[in-house]
XYZ file of C-alpha atoms in Angstrom:
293
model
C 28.623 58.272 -72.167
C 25.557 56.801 -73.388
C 26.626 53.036 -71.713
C 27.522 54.919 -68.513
C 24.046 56.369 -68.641
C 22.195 53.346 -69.420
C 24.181 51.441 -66.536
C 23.302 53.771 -63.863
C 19.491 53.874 -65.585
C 19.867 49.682 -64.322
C 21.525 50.303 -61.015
C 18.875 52.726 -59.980
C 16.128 49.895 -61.276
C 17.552 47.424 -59.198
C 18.092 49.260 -56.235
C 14.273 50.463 -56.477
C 13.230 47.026 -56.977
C 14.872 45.353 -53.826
C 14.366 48.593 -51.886
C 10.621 47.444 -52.665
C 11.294 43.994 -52.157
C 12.473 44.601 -48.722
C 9.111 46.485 -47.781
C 7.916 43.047 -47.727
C 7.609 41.189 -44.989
C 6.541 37.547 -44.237
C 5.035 36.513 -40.317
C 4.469 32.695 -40.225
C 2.391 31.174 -38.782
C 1.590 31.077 -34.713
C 4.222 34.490 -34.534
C 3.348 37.992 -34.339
C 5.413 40.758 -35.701
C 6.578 44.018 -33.900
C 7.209 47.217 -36.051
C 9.523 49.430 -35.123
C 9.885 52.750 -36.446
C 12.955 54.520 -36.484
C 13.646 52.190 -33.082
C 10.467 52.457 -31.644
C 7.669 50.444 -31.258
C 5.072 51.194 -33.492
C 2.211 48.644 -34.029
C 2.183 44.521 -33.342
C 0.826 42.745 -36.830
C -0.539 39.059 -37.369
C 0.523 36.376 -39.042
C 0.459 37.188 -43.297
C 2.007 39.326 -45.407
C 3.113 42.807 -43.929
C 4.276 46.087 -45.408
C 7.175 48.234 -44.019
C 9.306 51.469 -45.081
C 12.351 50.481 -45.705
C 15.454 51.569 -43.426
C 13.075 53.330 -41.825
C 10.764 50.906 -40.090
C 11.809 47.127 -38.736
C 9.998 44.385 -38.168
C 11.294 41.654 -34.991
C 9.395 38.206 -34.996
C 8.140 36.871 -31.818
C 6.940 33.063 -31.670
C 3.388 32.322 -29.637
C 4.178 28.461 -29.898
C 4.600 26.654 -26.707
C 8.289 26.249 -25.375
C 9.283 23.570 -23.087
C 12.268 24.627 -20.333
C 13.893 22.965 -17.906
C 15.253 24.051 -14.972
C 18.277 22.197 -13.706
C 19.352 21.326 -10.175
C 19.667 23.545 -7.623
C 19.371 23.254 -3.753
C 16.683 24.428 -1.358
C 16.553 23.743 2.723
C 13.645 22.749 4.280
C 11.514 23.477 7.033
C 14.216 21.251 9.816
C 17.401 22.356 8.213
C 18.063 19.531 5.768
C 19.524 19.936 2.120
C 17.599 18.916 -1.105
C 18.185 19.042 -4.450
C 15.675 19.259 -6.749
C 15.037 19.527 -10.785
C 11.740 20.777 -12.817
C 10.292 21.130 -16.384
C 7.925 23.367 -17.604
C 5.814 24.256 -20.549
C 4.764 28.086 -21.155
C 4.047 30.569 -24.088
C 4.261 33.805 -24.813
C 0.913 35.851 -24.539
C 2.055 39.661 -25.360
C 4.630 39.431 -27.501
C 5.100 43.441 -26.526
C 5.701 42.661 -22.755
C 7.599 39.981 -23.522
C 9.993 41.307 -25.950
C 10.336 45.411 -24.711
C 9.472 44.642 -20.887
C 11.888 42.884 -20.191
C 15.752 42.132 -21.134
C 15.114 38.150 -20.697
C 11.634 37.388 -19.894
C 12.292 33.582 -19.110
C 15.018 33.936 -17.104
C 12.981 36.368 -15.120
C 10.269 33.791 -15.285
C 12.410 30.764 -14.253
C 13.882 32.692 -10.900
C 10.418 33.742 -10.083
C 9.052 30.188 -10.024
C 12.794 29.067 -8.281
C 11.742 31.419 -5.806
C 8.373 30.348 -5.334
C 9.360 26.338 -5.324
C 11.979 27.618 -2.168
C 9.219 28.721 -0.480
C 6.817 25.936 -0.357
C 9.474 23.513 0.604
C 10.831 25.829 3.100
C 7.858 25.950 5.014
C 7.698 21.813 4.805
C 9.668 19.169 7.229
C 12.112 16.516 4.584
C 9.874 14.036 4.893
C 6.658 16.052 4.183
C 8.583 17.185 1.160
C 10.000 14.174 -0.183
C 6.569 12.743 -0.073
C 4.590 15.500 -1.715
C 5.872 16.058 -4.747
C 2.042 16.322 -6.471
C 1.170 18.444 -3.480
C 4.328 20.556 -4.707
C 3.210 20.534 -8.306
C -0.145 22.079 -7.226
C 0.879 24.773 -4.712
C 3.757 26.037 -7.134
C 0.816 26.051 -10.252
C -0.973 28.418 -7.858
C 1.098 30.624 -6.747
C 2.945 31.908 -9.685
C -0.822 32.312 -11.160
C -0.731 35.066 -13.717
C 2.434 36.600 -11.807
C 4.357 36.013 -15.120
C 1.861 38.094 -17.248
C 4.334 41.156 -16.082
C 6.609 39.378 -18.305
C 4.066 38.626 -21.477
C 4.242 34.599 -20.136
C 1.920 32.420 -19.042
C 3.264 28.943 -17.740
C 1.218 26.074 -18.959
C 2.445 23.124 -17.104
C 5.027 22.745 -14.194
C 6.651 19.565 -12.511
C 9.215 18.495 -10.366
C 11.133 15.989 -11.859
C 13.222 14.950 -8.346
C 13.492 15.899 -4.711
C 16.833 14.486 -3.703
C 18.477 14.641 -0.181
C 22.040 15.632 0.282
C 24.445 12.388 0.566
C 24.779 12.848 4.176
C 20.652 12.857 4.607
C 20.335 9.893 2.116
C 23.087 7.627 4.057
C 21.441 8.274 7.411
C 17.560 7.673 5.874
C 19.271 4.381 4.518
C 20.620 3.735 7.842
C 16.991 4.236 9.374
C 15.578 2.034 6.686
C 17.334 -0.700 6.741
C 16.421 -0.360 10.846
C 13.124 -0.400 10.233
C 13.074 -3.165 8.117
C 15.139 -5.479 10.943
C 12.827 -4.071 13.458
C 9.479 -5.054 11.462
C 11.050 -8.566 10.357
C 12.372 -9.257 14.219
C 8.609 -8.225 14.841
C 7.000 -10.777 12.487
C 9.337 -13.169 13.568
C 8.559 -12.990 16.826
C 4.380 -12.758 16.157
C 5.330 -15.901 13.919
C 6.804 -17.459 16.756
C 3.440 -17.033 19.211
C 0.994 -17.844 16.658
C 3.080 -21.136 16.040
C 3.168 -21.609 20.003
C -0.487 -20.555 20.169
C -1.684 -23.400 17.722
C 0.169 -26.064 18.679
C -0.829 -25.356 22.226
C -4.456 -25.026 20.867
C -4.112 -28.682 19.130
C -2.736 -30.391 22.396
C -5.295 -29.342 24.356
C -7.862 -30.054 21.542
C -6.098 -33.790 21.438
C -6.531 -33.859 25.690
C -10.288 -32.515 25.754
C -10.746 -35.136 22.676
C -8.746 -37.955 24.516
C -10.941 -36.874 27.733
C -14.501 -36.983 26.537
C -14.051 -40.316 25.070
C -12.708 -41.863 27.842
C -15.697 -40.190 29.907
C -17.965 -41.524 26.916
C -15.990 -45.441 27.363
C -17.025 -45.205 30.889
C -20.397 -43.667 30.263
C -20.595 -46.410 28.081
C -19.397 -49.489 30.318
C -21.970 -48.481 32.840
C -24.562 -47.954 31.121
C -23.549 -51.527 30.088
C -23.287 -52.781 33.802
C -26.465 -51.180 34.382
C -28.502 -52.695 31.645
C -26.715 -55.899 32.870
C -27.998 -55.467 36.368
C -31.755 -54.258 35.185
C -31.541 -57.380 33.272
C -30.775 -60.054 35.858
C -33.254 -58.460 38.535
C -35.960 -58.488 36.117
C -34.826 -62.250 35.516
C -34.530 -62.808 39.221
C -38.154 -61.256 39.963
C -39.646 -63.143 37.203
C -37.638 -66.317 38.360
C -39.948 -68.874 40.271
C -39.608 -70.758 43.960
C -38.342 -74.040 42.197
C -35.422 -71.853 40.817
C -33.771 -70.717 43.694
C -34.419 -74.391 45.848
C -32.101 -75.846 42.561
C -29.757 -73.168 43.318
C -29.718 -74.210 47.198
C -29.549 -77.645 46.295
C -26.428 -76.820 43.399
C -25.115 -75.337 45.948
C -25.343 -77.798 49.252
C -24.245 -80.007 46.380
C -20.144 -77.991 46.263
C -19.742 -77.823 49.776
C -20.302 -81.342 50.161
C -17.377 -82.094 47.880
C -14.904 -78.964 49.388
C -13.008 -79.147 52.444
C -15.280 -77.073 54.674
C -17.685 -78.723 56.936
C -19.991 -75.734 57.818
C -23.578 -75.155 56.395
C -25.552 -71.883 56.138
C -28.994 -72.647 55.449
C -32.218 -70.755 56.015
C -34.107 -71.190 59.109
C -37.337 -72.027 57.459
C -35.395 -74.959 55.588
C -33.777 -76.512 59.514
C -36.906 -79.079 59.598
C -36.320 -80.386 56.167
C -32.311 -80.734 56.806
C -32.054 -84.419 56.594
C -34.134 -85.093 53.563
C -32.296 -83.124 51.684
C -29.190 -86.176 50.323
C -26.732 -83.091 50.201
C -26.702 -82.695 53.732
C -26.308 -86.318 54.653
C -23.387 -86.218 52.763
C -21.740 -83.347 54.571
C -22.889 -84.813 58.074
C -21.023 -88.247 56.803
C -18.268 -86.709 56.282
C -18.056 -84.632 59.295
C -18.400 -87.886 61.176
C -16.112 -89.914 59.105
C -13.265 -86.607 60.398
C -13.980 -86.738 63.700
């Protein structure tokens, strides 16, 4: 009886020592606690050692550390009908651990349609090639709108970015299509502006060879005659400087070679008539003149 009594004396210890054990609790770091008593909320406690009653109260843990997400690929139309598919991460925390754990049943799913939601709107409201080309302008518009719209749901988003913006198959084939269009159409372009500036240069260089050829031929000539001309100035200054005696030897030089040729007519100056047969040249001729007769 005395062992029974002693035994139950131990089980009663022990139970009152983890009953008091299990008033302790422990909230790490960067988490909050929420006490509940008897299933209702009672306070919100810090990080540290906290103190509950026992069946009575609970405690649920609720991180503040920063979660990344992703949200994975769903489909949104744009602004001229067309299909895209698009992709996003974020980064958020939680900020009121109360809204975000009684407020709600799953406060980032809530949070991820509402920013779905958002994202369909922007692009809705752009053409597919406004939105494939604006994914920063995106980034920023979405940032905006959801603002503090997820404080409802004790959240607050930190960062948020599209990863893609893809077009449907069907959209991708056709912009390859147009592409690959574009790109004949600019090469046929270059081609052809190749092409005219080749034509335009050498056209440039054969008329710069014709205008070269030109002016020095017109500098040859230019050259020749003012080579004829200094020729020219030359022998009339000689000729003016030249005295009577010089131009009778010339007469005479000359009487002289149509003496010996087979012509028997004499020009001579008037002035010289008187002097005719003095001069041996002119005998000559009249001999022979004679000696044909």
């Amino acid at each position: 009886m005395e062992v029974t009594l002693i035994m139950f004396k131990a089980i009663i210890a022990i139970l009152v020592i983890l009953l008091v054990l299990s008033s302790f609790r422990v909230v790490p770091q960067n988490n909050e606690g929420l006490i509940e008593t008897l299933g209702k909320y009672s306070r919100t406690v810090k990080a540290g050692l906290v103190v509950i009653i026992p069946i009575i109260q609970k405690m649920r843990r609720v991180s503040l550390a920063m979660f990344p997400a992703e949200i994975s690929k769903y489909s949104i139309i744009t602004k001229d009908n067309a299909e895209i598919t698009t992709s996003l991460t974020l980064n958020y925390l939680v900020t009121d651990s109360y809204k975000y754990f009684y407020n709600n049943t799953d406060s980032v799913k809530s949070m991820v349609e509402l920013i779905r939601g958002h994202l369909r709107d922007i692009i809705g409201r752009m053409d597919l090639n406004e939105a494939l080309g604006s994914t920063s302008k995106i980034n920023t518009q979405l940032s905006e709108a959801i603002g503090d719209l997820t404080d409802i749901y004790g959240i607050r988003v930190v960062r948020v970015n599209i990863d893609e913006l893809l077009p449907s198959a069907e959209i991708q084939k056709a912009m390859d299509k147009q592409l690959t269009a574009d790109r004949e159409k600019i090469a046929a372009i270059e081609k052809a502006e190749g092409e005219a500036k080749n034509i335009e240069l050498t056209t440039k260089a054969k008329n710069d060879a014709l205008i070269a050829t030109a002016k020095a031929k017109a500098e040859a000539v230019k050259t020749e005659a003012d080579a004829e001309a200094y020729r020219i100035s030359k022998l009339q200054s000689s000729l003016a400087a030249a005295s009577d005696g010089y131009f009778k030897n010339q007469s005479l030089d000359s009487f002289n070679k149509l003496a010996t040729g087979p012509n028997n007519m004499i020009v001579v100056d008037k002035d010289d008539m008187t002097n005719l047969g003095s001069i041996p040249a002119t005998a000559k001729v009249w001999n022979k003149s004679i000696e044909n007769e």
